[in-house]
Short mmCIF file of C-alpha atoms (C1' of nucleotides) in Angstrom, two decimals:
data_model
loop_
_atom_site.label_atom_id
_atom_site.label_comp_id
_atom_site.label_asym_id
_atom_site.label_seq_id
_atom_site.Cartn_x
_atom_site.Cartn_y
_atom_site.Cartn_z
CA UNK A 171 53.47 -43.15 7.82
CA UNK A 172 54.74 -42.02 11.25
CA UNK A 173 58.49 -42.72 10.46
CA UNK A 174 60.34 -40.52 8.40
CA UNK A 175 60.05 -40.94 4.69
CA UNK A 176 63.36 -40.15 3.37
CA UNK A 177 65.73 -42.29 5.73
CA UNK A 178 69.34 -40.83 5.67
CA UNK A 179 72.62 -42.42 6.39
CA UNK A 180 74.87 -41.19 9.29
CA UNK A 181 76.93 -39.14 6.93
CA UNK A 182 74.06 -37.88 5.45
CA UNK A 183 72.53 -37.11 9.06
CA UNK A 184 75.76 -34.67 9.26
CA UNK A 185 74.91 -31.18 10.23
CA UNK A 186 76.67 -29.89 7.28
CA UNK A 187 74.91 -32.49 4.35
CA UNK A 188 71.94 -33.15 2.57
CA UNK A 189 71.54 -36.16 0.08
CA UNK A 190 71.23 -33.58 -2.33
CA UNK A 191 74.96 -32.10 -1.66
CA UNK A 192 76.94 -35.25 -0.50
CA UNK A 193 75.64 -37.44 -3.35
CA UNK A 194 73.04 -37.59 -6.25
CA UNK A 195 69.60 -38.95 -4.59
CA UNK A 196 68.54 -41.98 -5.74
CA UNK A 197 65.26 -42.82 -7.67
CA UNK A 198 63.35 -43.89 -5.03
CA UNK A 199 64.76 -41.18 -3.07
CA UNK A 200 63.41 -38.44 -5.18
CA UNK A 201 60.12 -40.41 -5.80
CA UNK A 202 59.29 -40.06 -2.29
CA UNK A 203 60.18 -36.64 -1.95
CA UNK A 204 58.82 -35.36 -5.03
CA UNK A 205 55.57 -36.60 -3.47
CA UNK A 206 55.53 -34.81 -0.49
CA UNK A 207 56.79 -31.63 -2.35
CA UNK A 208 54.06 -32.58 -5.47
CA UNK A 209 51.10 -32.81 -2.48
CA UNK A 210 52.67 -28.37 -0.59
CA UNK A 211 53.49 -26.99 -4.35
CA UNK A 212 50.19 -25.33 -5.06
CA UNK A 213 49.14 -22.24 -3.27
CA UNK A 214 46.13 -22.76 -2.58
CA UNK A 215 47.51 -25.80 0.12
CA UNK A 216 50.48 -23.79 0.94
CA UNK A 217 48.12 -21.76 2.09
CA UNK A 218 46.25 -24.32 3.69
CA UNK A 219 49.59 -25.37 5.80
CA UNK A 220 50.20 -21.99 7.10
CA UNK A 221 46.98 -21.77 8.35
CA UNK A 222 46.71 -25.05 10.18
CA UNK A 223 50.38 -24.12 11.66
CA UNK A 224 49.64 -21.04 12.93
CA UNK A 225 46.47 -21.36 14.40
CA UNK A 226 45.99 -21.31 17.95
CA UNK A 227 46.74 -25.39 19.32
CA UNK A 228 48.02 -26.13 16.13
CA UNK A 229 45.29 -27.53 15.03
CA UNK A 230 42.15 -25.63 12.93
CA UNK A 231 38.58 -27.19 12.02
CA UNK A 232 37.75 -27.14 8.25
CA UNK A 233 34.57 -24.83 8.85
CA UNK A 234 37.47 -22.15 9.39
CA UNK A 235 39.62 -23.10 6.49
CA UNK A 236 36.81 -23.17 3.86
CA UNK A 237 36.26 -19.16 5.19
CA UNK A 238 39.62 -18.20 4.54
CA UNK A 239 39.48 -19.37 0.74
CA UNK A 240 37.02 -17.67 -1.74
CA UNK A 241 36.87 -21.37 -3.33
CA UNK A 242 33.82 -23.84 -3.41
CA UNK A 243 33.72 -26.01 0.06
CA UNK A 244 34.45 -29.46 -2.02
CA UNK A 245 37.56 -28.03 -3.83
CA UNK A 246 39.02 -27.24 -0.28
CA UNK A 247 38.04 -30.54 0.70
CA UNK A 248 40.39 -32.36 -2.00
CA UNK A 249 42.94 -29.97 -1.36
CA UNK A 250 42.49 -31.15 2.16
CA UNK A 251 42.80 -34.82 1.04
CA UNK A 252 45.71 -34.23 -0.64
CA UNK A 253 47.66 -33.20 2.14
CA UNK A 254 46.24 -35.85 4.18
CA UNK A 255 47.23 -38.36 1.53
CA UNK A 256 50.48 -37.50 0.83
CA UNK A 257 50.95 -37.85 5.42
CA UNK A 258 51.27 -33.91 5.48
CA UNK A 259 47.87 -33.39 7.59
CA UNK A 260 46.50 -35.72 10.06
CA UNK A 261 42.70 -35.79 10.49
CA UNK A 262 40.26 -36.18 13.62
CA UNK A 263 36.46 -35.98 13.66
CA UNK A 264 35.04 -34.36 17.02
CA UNK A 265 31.69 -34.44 17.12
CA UNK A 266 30.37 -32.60 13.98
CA UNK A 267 33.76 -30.75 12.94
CA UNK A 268 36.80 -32.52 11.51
CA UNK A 269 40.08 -30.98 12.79
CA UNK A 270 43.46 -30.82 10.81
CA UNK A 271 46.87 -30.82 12.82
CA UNK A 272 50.29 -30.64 11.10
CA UNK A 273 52.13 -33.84 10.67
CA UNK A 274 55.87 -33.09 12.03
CA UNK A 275 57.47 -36.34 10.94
CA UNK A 276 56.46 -35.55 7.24
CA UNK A 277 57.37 -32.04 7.18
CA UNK A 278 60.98 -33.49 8.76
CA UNK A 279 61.82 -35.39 5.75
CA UNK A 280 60.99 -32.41 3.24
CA UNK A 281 63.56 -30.17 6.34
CA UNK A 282 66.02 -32.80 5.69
CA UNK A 283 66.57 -32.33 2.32
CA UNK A 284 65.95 -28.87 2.10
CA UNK A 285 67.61 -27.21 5.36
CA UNK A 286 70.98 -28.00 4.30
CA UNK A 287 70.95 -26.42 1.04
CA UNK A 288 70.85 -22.97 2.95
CA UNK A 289 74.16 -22.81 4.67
CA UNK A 290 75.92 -23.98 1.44
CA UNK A 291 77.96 -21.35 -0.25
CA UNK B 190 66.27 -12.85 -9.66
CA UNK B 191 68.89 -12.36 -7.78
CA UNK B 192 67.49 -11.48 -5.01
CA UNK B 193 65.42 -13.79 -2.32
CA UNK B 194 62.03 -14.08 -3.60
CA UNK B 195 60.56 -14.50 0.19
CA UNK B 196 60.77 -11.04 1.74
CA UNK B 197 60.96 -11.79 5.24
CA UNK B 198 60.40 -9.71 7.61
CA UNK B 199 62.69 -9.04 11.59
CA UNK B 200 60.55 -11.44 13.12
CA UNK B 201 60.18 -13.73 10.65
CA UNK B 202 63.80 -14.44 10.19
CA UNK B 203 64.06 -14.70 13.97
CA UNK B 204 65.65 -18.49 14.63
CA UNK B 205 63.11 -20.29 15.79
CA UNK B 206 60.04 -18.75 13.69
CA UNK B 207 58.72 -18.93 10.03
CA UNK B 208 56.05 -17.51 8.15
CA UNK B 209 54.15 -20.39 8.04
CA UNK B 210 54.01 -20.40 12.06
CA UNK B 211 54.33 -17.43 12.89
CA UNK B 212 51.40 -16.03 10.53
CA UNK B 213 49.34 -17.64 7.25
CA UNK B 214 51.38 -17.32 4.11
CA UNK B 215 50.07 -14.22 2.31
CA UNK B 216 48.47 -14.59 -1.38
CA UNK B 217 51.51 -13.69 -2.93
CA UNK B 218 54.16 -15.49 -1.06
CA UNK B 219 51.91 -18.60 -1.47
CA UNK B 220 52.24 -18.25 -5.32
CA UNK B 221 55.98 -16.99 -5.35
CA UNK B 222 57.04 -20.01 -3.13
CA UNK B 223 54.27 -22.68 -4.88
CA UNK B 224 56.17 -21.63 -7.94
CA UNK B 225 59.18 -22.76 -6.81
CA UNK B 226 58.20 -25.98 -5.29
CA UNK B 227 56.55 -27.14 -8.25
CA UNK B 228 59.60 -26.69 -10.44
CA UNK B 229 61.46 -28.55 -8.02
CA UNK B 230 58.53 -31.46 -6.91
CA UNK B 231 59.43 -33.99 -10.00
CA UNK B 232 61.61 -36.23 -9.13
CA UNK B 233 63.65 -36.17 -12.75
CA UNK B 234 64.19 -32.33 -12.15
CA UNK B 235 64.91 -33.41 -7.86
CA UNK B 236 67.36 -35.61 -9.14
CA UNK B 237 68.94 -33.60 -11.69
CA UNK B 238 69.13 -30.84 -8.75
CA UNK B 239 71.43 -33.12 -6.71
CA UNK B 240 73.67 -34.41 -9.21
CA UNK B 241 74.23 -30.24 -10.04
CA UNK B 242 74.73 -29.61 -6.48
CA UNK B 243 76.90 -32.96 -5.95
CA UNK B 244 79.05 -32.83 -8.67
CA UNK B 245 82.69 -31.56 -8.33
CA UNK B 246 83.17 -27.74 -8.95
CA UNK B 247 78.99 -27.22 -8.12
CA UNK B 248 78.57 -27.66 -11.92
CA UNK B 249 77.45 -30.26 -14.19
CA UNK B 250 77.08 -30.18 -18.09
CA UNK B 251 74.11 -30.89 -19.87
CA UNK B 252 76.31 -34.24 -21.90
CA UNK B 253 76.38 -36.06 -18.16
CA UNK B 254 72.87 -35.19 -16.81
CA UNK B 255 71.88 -36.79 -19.97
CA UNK B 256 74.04 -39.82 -19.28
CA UNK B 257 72.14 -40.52 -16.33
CA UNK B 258 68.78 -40.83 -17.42
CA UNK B 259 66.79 -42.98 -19.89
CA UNK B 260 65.31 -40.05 -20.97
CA UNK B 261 65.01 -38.85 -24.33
CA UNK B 262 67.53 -35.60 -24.51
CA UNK B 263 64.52 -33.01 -25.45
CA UNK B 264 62.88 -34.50 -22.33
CA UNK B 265 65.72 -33.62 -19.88
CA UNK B 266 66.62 -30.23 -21.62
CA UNK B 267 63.07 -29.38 -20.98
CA UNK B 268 63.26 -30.17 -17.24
CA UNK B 269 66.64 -28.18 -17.34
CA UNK B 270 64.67 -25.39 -18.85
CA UNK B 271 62.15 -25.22 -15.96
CA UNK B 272 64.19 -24.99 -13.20
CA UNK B 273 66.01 -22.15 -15.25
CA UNK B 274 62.65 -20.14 -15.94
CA UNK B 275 62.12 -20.72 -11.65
CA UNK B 276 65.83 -19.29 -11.13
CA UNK B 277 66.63 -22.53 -9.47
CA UNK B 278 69.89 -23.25 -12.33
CA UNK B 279 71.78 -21.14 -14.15
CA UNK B 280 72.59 -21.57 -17.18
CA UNK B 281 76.48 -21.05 -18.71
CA UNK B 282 77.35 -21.58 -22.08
CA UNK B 283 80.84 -22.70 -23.04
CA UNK B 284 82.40 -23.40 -25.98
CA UNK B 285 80.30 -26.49 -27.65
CA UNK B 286 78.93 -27.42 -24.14
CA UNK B 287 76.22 -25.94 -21.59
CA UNK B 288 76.89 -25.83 -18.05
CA UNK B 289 74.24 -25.70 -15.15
CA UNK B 290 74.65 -24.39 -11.79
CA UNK B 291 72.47 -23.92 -8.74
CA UNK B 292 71.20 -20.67 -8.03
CA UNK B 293 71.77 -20.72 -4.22
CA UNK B 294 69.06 -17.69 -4.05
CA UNK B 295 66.51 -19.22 -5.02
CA UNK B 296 67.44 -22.43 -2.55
CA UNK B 297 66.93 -19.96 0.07
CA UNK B 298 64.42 -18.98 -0.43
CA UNK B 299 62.83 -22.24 0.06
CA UNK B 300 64.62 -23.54 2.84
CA UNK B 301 64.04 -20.39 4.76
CA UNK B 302 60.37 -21.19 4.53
CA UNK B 303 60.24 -24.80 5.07
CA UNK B 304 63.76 -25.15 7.67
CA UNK B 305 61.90 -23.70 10.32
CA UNK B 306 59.64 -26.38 10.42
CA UNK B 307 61.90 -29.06 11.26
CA UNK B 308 62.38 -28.24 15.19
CA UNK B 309 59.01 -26.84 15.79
CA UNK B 310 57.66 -29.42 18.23
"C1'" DC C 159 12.56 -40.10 13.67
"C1'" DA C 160 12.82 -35.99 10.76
"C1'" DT C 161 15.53 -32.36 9.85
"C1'" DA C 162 19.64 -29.43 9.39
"C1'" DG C 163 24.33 -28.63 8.91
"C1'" DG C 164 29.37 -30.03 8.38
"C1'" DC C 165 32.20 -32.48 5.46
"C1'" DA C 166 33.38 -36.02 1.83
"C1'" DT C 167 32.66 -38.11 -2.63
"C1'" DC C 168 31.33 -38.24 -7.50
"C1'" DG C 169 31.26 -36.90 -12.26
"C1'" DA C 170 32.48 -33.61 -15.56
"C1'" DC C 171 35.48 -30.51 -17.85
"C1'" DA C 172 39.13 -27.21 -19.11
"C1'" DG C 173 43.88 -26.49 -18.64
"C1'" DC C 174 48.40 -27.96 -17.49
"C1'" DT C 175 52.43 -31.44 -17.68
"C1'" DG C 176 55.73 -35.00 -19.07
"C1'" DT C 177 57.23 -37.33 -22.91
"C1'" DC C 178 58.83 -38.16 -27.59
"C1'" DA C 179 60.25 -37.64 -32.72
"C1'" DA C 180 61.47 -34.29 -35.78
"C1'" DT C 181 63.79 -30.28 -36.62
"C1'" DA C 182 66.38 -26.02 -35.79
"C1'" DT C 183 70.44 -23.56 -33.95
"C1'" DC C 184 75.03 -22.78 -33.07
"C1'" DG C 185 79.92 -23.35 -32.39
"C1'" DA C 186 84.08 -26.16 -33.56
"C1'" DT C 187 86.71 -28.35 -36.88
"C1'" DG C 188 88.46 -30.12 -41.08
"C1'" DC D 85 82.35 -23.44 -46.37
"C1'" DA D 86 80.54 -28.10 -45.40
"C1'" DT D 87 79.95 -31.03 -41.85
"C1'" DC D 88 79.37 -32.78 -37.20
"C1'" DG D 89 78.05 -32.87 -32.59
"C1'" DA D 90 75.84 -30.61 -28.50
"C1'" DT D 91 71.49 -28.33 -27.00
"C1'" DA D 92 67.25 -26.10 -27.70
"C1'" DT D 93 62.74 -25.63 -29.82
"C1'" DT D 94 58.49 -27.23 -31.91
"C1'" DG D 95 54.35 -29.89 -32.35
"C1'" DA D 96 51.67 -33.60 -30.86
"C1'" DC D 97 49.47 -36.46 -27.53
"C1'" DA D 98 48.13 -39.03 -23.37
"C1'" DG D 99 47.53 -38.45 -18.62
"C1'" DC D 100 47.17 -35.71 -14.59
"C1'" DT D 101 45.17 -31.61 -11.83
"C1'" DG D 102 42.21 -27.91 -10.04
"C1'" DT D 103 37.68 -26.53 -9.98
"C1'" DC D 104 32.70 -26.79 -9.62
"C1'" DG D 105 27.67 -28.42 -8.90
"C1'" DA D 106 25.18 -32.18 -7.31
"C1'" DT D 107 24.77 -35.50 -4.05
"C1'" DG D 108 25.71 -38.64 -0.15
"C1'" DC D 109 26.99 -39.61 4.69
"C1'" DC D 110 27.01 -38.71 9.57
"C1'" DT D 111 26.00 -36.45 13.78
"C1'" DA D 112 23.53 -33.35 16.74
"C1'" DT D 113 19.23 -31.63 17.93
"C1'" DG D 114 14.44 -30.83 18.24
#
DNA sequence: CATAGGCATCGACAGCTGTCAATATCGATG
DNA sequence: CATCGATATTGACAGCTGTCGATGCCTATG
């Protein structure tokens, strides 16, 4: 999933529009993006995002994540999943520590939608 | 809740910068904004957000949103119901029929926390 | 090669969620 | 005031979700 999810017509691509203003989305439409938004509405990986985005490189190691939570080390490590699943949070294994990173194509398509909503009225 | 549910503070709502870069979410803003993004990650309630927001006047009455789904009418009057109680639609009754409305608040708080996202890198 | 530690997976369980049929409410209208 | 039509509420139920303890896998290190 390195391509956008939510692909968007030149009209739609208009500085002023979202789907969501310019015209009703369509099912698949808000299947994707309900997933993304299912996999970042829970605090606990809200949380999780923030922390991996603001940490130094961009990028944070799950020994440091599992600190910040007072929450067993396996129910971090599904929350973790989740993200990963849904193309939020890429993964890479160095050496004995596993490293999450923020994936900016993902959070793009949830932008999309959203951004435009802001300016409106 | 008429008021932005994301307090934000000078440098947060500097251009370029959002709380989930510039610092980890705090407990509370992770459950105020998780609230909202689970009202809004289903994709019935996503799509009865844009045909609110994309039909003529900003409004749409409860008889069309109906219309478009093959959804039982308790079903989508539920749906309508959460994304009242998260202060995403308001509600206005008139005469026999019920009109909904996006609260544009409550969108902004959302995009203010995910918009800043899209450009970061 | 045995051990230790970081992380994922599994299985279980309580609580939440989406859906429907049935019913209630409430305003317009005859 | 009796009825009808538009929405909301209730109760029930299957399926999903967040959490944990136990366990497995993998890598570094002695």
């Amino acid at each position: 999933m390195s391509k956008s999810v939510l692909e968007l017509t030149p009209v739609e691509t208009a500085a002023c529009c979202s789907p969501m203003i310019q015209e009703p989305l369509s099912i698949d439409q808000a299947d994707q993006v309900s997933t993304l938004l299912k996999a970042l509405a829970d605090p606990v990986r809200l949380r999780l995002m923030s922390l991996v985005l603001s940490h130094e490189g961009g990028e944070a190691c799950v020994c440091d994540l599992n600190d910040a939570f007072e929450l067993s080390q396996p129910t971090i490590s599904h929350h973790l999943k989740v993200l990963h699943e849904a193309g939020l949070l890429e993964r890479e294994k160095r050496g004995v520590w596993v490293y999450y990173r923020a994936d900016h194509d993902a959070l793009d398509s949830i932008a999309a939608l959203i951004s435009p909503l802001r300016a409106s009225r």
